[in-house]
mmCIF file with all atom_site columns, C-alpha atoms in Angstrom:
data_model
loop_
_atom_site.group_PDB
_atom_site.id
_atom_site.type_symbol
_atom_site.label_atom_id
_atom_site.label_alt_id
_atom_site.label_comp_id
_atom_site.label_asym_id
_atom_site.label_entity_id
_atom_site.label_seq_id
_atom_site.pdbx_PDB_ins_code
_atom_site.Cartn_x
_atom_site.Cartn_y
_atom_site.Cartn_z
_atom_site.occupancy
_atom_site.B_iso_or_equiv
_atom_site.pdbx_formal_charge
_atom_site.auth_seq_id
_atom_site.auth_comp_id
_atom_site.auth_asym_id
_atom_site.auth_atom_id
_atom_site.pdbx_PDB_model_num
ATOM 1   C CA . MET A 1 1   ? -4.530  -16.836 44.226  1.00 0.00 ? 278 MET A CA 1
ATOM 2   C CA . LYS A 1 2   ? -6.249  -13.495 44.664  1.00 0.00 ? 279 LYS A CA 1
ATOM 3   C CA . ASN A 1 3   ? -3.591  -11.816 42.448  1.00 0.00 ? 280 ASN A CA 1
ATOM 4   C CA . ILE A 1 4   ? -4.041  -14.452 39.744  1.00 0.00 ? 281 ILE A CA 1
ATOM 5   C CA . ARG A 1 5   ? -7.772  -13.770 39.643  1.00 0.00 ? 282 ARG A CA 1
ATOM 6   C CA . ARG A 1 6   ? -7.140  -10.029 39.484  1.00 0.00 ? 283 ARG A CA 1
ATOM 7   C CA . TYR A 1 7   ? -4.682  -10.421 36.577  1.00 0.00 ? 284 TYR A CA 1
ATOM 8   C CA . ALA A 1 8   ? -7.072  -12.764 34.781  1.00 0.00 ? 285 ALA A CA 1
ATOM 9   C CA . ALA A 1 9   ? -9.884  -10.243 35.183  1.00 0.00 ? 286 ALA A CA 1
ATOM 10  C CA . ILE A 1 10  ? -7.667  -7.431  33.846  1.00 0.00 ? 287 ILE A CA 1
ATOM 11  C CA . ALA A 1 11  ? -6.579  -9.560  30.883  1.00 0.00 ? 288 ALA A CA 1
ATOM 12  C CA . GLY A 1 12  ? -10.201 -10.450 30.127  1.00 0.00 ? 289 GLY A CA 1
ATOM 13  C CA . PHE A 1 13  ? -11.251 -6.810  30.302  1.00 0.00 ? 290 PHE A CA 1
ATOM 14  C CA . ALA A 1 14  ? -8.386  -5.747  28.032  1.00 0.00 ? 291 ALA A CA 1
ATOM 15  C CA . SER A 1 15  ? -9.317  -8.423  25.486  1.00 0.00 ? 292 SER A CA 1
ATOM 16  C CA . ALA A 1 16  ? -12.943 -7.335  25.523  1.00 0.00 ? 293 ALA A CA 1
ATOM 17  C CA . ALA A 1 17  ? -11.898 -3.700  25.038  1.00 0.00 ? 294 ALA A CA 1
ATOM 18  C CA . VAL A 1 18  ? -9.798  -4.593  22.012  1.00 0.00 ? 295 VAL A CA 1
ATOM 19  C CA . LEU A 1 19  ? -12.719 -6.488  20.480  1.00 0.00 ? 296 LEU A CA 1
ATOM 20  C CA . ALA A 1 20  ? -15.150 -3.677  21.262  1.00 0.00 ? 297 ALA A CA 1
ATOM 21  C CA . PHE A 1 21  ? -12.999 -0.974  19.693  1.00 0.00 ? 298 PHE A CA 1
ATOM 22  C CA . GLY A 1 22  ? -11.837 -3.127  16.804  1.00 0.00 ? 299 GLY A CA 1
ATOM 23  C CA . THR A 1 23  ? -8.347  -4.016  15.832  1.00 0.00 ? 300 THR A CA 1
ATOM 24  C CA . PRO A 1 24  ? -6.175  -1.744  13.738  1.00 0.00 ? 301 PRO A CA 1
ATOM 25  C CA . ALA A 1 25  ? -6.156  -2.413  10.015  1.00 0.00 ? 302 ALA A CA 1
ATOM 26  C CA . GLN A 1 26  ? -3.308  -4.670  9.035   1.00 0.00 ? 303 GLN A CA 1
ATOM 27  C CA . ALA A 1 27  ? -1.216  -3.855  6.034   1.00 0.00 ? 304 ALA A CA 1
ATOM 28  C CA . ALA A 1 28  ? -1.532  -6.394  3.279   1.00 0.00 ? 305 ALA A CA 1
ATOM 29  C CA . GLN A 1 29  ? 1.378   -7.756  1.304   1.00 0.00 ? 306 GLN A CA 1
ATOM 30  C CA . GLY A 1 30  ? 0.864   -8.777  -2.275  1.00 0.00 ? 307 GLY A CA 1
ATOM 31  C CA . THR A 1 31  ? 0.305   -7.598  -5.815  1.00 0.00 ? 308 THR A CA 1
ATOM 32  C CA . TRP A 1 32  ? -2.848  -6.055  -7.282  1.00 0.00 ? 309 TRP A CA 1
ATOM 33  C CA . LYS A 1 33  ? -3.732  -4.810  -10.765 1.00 0.00 ? 310 LYS A CA 1
ATOM 34  C CA . VAL A 1 34  ? -4.731  -1.163  -11.092 1.00 0.00 ? 311 VAL A CA 1
ATOM 35  C CA . ASP A 1 35  ? -7.687  -1.183  -13.483 1.00 0.00 ? 312 ASP A CA 1
ATOM 36  C CA . ILE A 1 36  ? -6.820  1.351   -16.204 1.00 0.00 ? 313 ILE A CA 1
ATOM 37  C CA . PRO A 1 37  ? -7.951  0.642   -19.790 1.00 0.00 ? 314 PRO A CA 1
ATOM 38  C CA . GLY A 1 38  ? -4.948  0.034   -22.038 1.00 0.00 ? 315 GLY A CA 1
ATOM 39  C CA . CYS A 1 39  ? -2.454  -0.136  -19.147 1.00 0.00 ? 316 CYS A CA 1
ATOM 40  C CA . LYS A 1 40  ? -1.045  -3.129  -17.312 1.00 0.00 ? 317 LYS A CA 1
ATOM 41  C CA . ILE A 1 41  ? 0.042   -1.417  -14.104 1.00 0.00 ? 318 ILE A CA 1
ATOM 42  C CA . TYR A 1 42  ? 0.405   -3.356  -10.852 1.00 0.00 ? 319 TYR A CA 1
ATOM 43  C CA . GLU A 1 43  ? 0.750   -2.261  -7.241  1.00 0.00 ? 320 GLU A CA 1
ATOM 44  C CA . GLN A 1 44  ? 3.087   -4.342  -5.098  1.00 0.00 ? 321 GLN A CA 1
ATOM 45  C CA . VAL A 1 45  ? 3.567   -4.225  -1.311  1.00 0.00 ? 322 VAL A CA 1
ATOM 46  C CA . GLU A 1 46  ? 6.148   -6.164  0.664   1.00 0.00 ? 323 GLU A CA 1
ATOM 47  C CA . VAL A 1 47  ? 7.865   -5.952  4.040   1.00 0.00 ? 324 VAL A CA 1
ATOM 48  C CA . GLN A 1 48  ? 11.475  -4.803  3.963   1.00 0.00 ? 325 GLN A CA 1
ATOM 49  C CA . SER A 1 49  ? 13.434  -4.130  7.165   1.00 0.00 ? 326 SER A CA 1
ATOM 50  C CA . SER A 1 50  ? 10.285  -4.691  9.273   1.00 0.00 ? 327 SER A CA 1
ATOM 51  C CA . HIS A 1 51  ? 8.184   -2.059  7.421   1.00 0.00 ? 328 HIS A CA 1
ATOM 52  C CA . ASP A 1 52  ? 5.970   -1.989  4.351   1.00 0.00 ? 329 ASP A CA 1
ATOM 53  C CA . HIS A 1 53  ? 7.359   -0.719  1.076   1.00 0.00 ? 330 HIS A CA 1
ATOM 54  C CA . MET A 1 54  ? 5.374   -0.121  -2.113  1.00 0.00 ? 331 MET A CA 1
ATOM 55  C CA . ARG A 1 55  ? 6.248   0.038   -5.793  1.00 0.00 ? 332 ARG A CA 1
ATOM 56  C CA . TRP A 1 56  ? 4.446   -0.152  -9.112  1.00 0.00 ? 333 TRP A CA 1
ATOM 57  C CA . TYR A 1 57  ? 5.447   -2.068  -12.183 1.00 0.00 ? 334 TYR A CA 1
ATOM 58  C CA . THR A 1 58  ? 4.449   -3.111  -15.671 1.00 0.00 ? 335 THR A CA 1
ATOM 59  C CA . LYS A 1 59  ? 5.701   -6.154  -17.544 1.00 0.00 ? 336 LYS A CA 1
ATOM 60  C CA . GLY A 1 60  ? 4.793   -4.567  -20.868 1.00 0.00 ? 337 GLY A CA 1
ATOM 61  C CA . GLY A 1 61  ? 1.696   -3.387  -22.711 1.00 0.00 ? 338 GLY A CA 1
ATOM 62  C CA . SER A 1 62  ? 1.658   -0.003  -20.984 1.00 0.00 ? 339 SER A CA 1
ATOM 63  C CA . LYS A 1 63  ? 3.291   2.327   -23.495 1.00 0.00 ? 340 LYS A CA 1
ATOM 64  C CA . GLY A 1 64  ? 1.979   5.863   -23.027 1.00 0.00 ? 341 GLY A CA 1
ATOM 65  C CA . CYS A 1 65  ? 0.629   5.124   -19.549 1.00 0.00 ? 342 CYS A CA 1
ATOM 66  C CA . GLU A 1 66  ? 1.693   7.192   -16.571 1.00 0.00 ? 343 GLU A CA 1
ATOM 67  C CA . ALA A 1 67  ? 1.941   5.733   -13.061 1.00 0.00 ? 344 ALA A CA 1
ATOM 68  C CA . TRP A 1 68  ? 2.841   7.065   -9.619  1.00 0.00 ? 345 TRP A CA 1
ATOM 69  C CA . ILE A 1 69  ? 2.484   6.369   -5.907  1.00 0.00 ? 346 ILE A CA 1
ATOM 70  C CA . PHE A 1 70  ? 0.185   8.753   -4.041  1.00 0.00 ? 347 PHE A CA 1
ATOM 71  C CA . ASP A 1 71  ? 0.635   9.242   -0.284  1.00 0.00 ? 348 ASP A CA 1
ATOM 72  C CA . GLN A 1 72  ? -2.526  10.484  1.403   1.00 0.00 ? 349 GLN A CA 1
ATOM 73  C CA . LYS A 1 73  ? -0.532  11.424  4.511   1.00 0.00 ? 350 LYS A CA 1
ATOM 74  C CA . ASP A 1 74  ? 0.901   14.551  2.924   1.00 0.00 ? 351 ASP A CA 1
ATOM 75  C CA . GLN A 1 75  ? -0.817  14.527  -0.498  1.00 0.00 ? 352 GLN A CA 1
ATOM 76  C CA . SER A 1 76  ? 2.534   13.825  -2.173  1.00 0.00 ? 353 SER A CA 1
ATOM 77  C CA . THR A 1 77  ? 3.371   11.948  -5.355  1.00 0.00 ? 354 THR A CA 1
ATOM 78  C CA . LYS A 1 78  ? 6.327   9.597   -5.571  1.00 0.00 ? 355 LYS A CA 1
ATOM 79  C CA . ALA A 1 79  ? 7.922   7.442   -8.297  1.00 0.00 ? 356 ALA A CA 1
ATOM 80  C CA . ARG A 1 80  ? 6.049   9.197   -11.149 1.00 0.00 ? 357 ARG A CA 1
ATOM 81  C CA . HIS A 1 81  ? 6.929   7.908   -14.606 1.00 0.00 ? 358 HIS A CA 1
ATOM 82  C CA . VAL A 1 82  ? 5.476   7.840   -18.120 1.00 0.00 ? 359 VAL A CA 1
ATOM 83  C CA . VAL A 1 83  ? 6.101   4.454   -19.717 1.00 0.00 ? 360 VAL A CA 1
ATOM 84  C CA . ASP A 1 84  ? 7.714   5.216   -23.058 1.00 0.00 ? 361 ASP A CA 1
ATOM 85  C CA . GLY A 1 85  ? 8.477   1.693   -24.241 1.00 0.00 ? 362 GLY A CA 1
ATOM 86  C CA . THR A 1 86  ? 6.741   -1.612  -24.728 1.00 0.00 ? 363 THR A CA 1
ATOM 87  C CA . GLY A 1 87  ? 8.885   -3.547  -22.240 1.00 0.00 ? 364 GLY A CA 1
ATOM 88  C CA . SER A 1 88  ? 8.819   -3.874  -18.498 1.00 0.00 ? 365 SER A CA 1
ATOM 89  C CA . TYR A 1 89  ? 9.442   -1.095  -15.990 1.00 0.00 ? 366 TYR A CA 1
ATOM 90  C CA . TYR A 1 90  ? 9.687   -1.198  -12.199 1.00 0.00 ? 367 TYR A CA 1
ATOM 91  C CA . SER A 1 91  ? 9.602   1.866   -9.964  1.00 0.00 ? 368 SER A CA 1
ATOM 92  C CA . GLY A 1 92  ? 11.856  1.990   -6.950  1.00 0.00 ? 369 GLY A CA 1
ATOM 93  C CA . TRP A 1 93  ? 10.535  0.821   -3.585  1.00 0.00 ? 370 TRP A CA 1
ATOM 94  C CA . VAL A 1 94  ? 8.959   3.593   -1.482  1.00 0.00 ? 371 VAL A CA 1
ATOM 95  C CA . TYR A 1 95  ? 8.702   3.411   2.319   1.00 0.00 ? 372 TYR A CA 1
ATOM 96  C CA . ASP A 1 96  ? 5.069   2.838   3.319   1.00 0.00 ? 373 ASP A CA 1
ATOM 97  C CA . GLY A 1 97  ? 5.430   2.342   7.051   1.00 0.00 ? 374 GLY A CA 1
ATOM 98  C CA . PRO A 1 98  ? 3.391   3.669   9.971   1.00 0.00 ? 375 PRO A CA 1
ATOM 99  C CA . GLY A 1 99  ? 1.536   6.890   9.304   1.00 0.00 ? 376 GLY A CA 1
ATOM 100 C CA . HIS A 1 100 ? 1.531   6.533   5.523   1.00 0.00 ? 377 HIS A CA 1
ATOM 101 C CA . GLN A 1 101 ? -1.527  5.683   3.417   1.00 0.00 ? 378 GLN A CA 1
ATOM 102 C CA . MET A 1 102 ? -0.299  4.983   -0.082  1.00 0.00 ? 379 MET A CA 1
ATOM 103 C CA . GLN A 1 103 ? -1.725  3.704   -3.323  1.00 0.00 ? 380 GLN A CA 1
ATOM 104 C CA . VAL A 1 104 ? -0.578  3.327   -6.904  1.00 0.00 ? 381 VAL A CA 1
ATOM 105 C CA . CYS A 1 105 ? -2.398  5.539   -9.395  1.00 0.00 ? 382 CYS A CA 1
ATOM 106 C CA . GLY A 1 106 ? -2.153  5.745   -13.125 1.00 0.00 ? 383 GLY A CA 1
ATOM 107 C CA . ARG A 1 107 ? -3.531  7.324   -16.266 1.00 0.00 ? 384 ARG A CA 1
ATOM 108 C CA . ASN A 1 108 ? -3.687  6.109   -19.846 1.00 0.00 ? 385 ASN A CA 1
ATOM 109 C CA . GLY A 1 109 ? -2.998  8.195   -22.950 1.00 0.00 ? 386 GLY A CA 1
ATOM 110 C CA . GLU A 1 110 ? -6.682  9.188   -23.152 1.00 0.00 ? 387 GLU A CA 1
ATOM 111 C CA . GLY A 1 111 ? -6.681  10.630  -19.630 1.00 0.00 ? 388 GLY A CA 1
ATOM 112 C CA . GLN A 1 112 ? -8.618  7.813   -17.959 1.00 0.00 ? 389 GLN A CA 1
ATOM 113 C CA . MET A 1 113 ? -7.317  7.498   -14.412 1.00 0.00 ? 390 MET A CA 1
ATOM 114 C CA . ALA A 1 114 ? -7.634  4.953   -11.619 1.00 0.00 ? 391 ALA A CA 1
ATOM 115 C CA . CYS A 1 115 ? -5.941  4.153   -8.319  1.00 0.00 ? 392 CYS A CA 1
ATOM 116 C CA . GLY A 1 116 ? -5.255  0.860   -6.602  1.00 0.00 ? 393 GLY A CA 1
ATOM 117 C CA . ARG A 1 117 ? -5.923  -0.198  -3.055  1.00 0.00 ? 394 ARG A CA 1
ATOM 118 C CA . ILE A 1 118 ? -4.788  1.943   -0.137  1.00 0.00 ? 395 ILE A CA 1
ATOM 119 C CA . ASN A 1 119 ? -2.148  0.419   2.095   1.00 0.00 ? 396 ASN A CA 1
#
């Protein structure tokens, strides 16, 4: 009985410590619009093989817009493309697992730029 109380006390302390220090941010899965005038660029995140992957896409209406994935971990740019048609375009999926902080960014033909949410 004494051991049970000790383990319960340790578990309670550990739970309180987690609440006090906060929980790590959880990656979100879904699709979000990147707000760039004249562009219809979307950021998409989904789990593949137990880790997050990110891509950007347009279903049209983005001719002349440029989009890319920016990784804050190493300040790198991935999947950069200038949309040269009026139809849809999907970038490839980019690994966005532990240690990475990525977001979709884009720019319209007038140079106005915006980035989506960081995952």
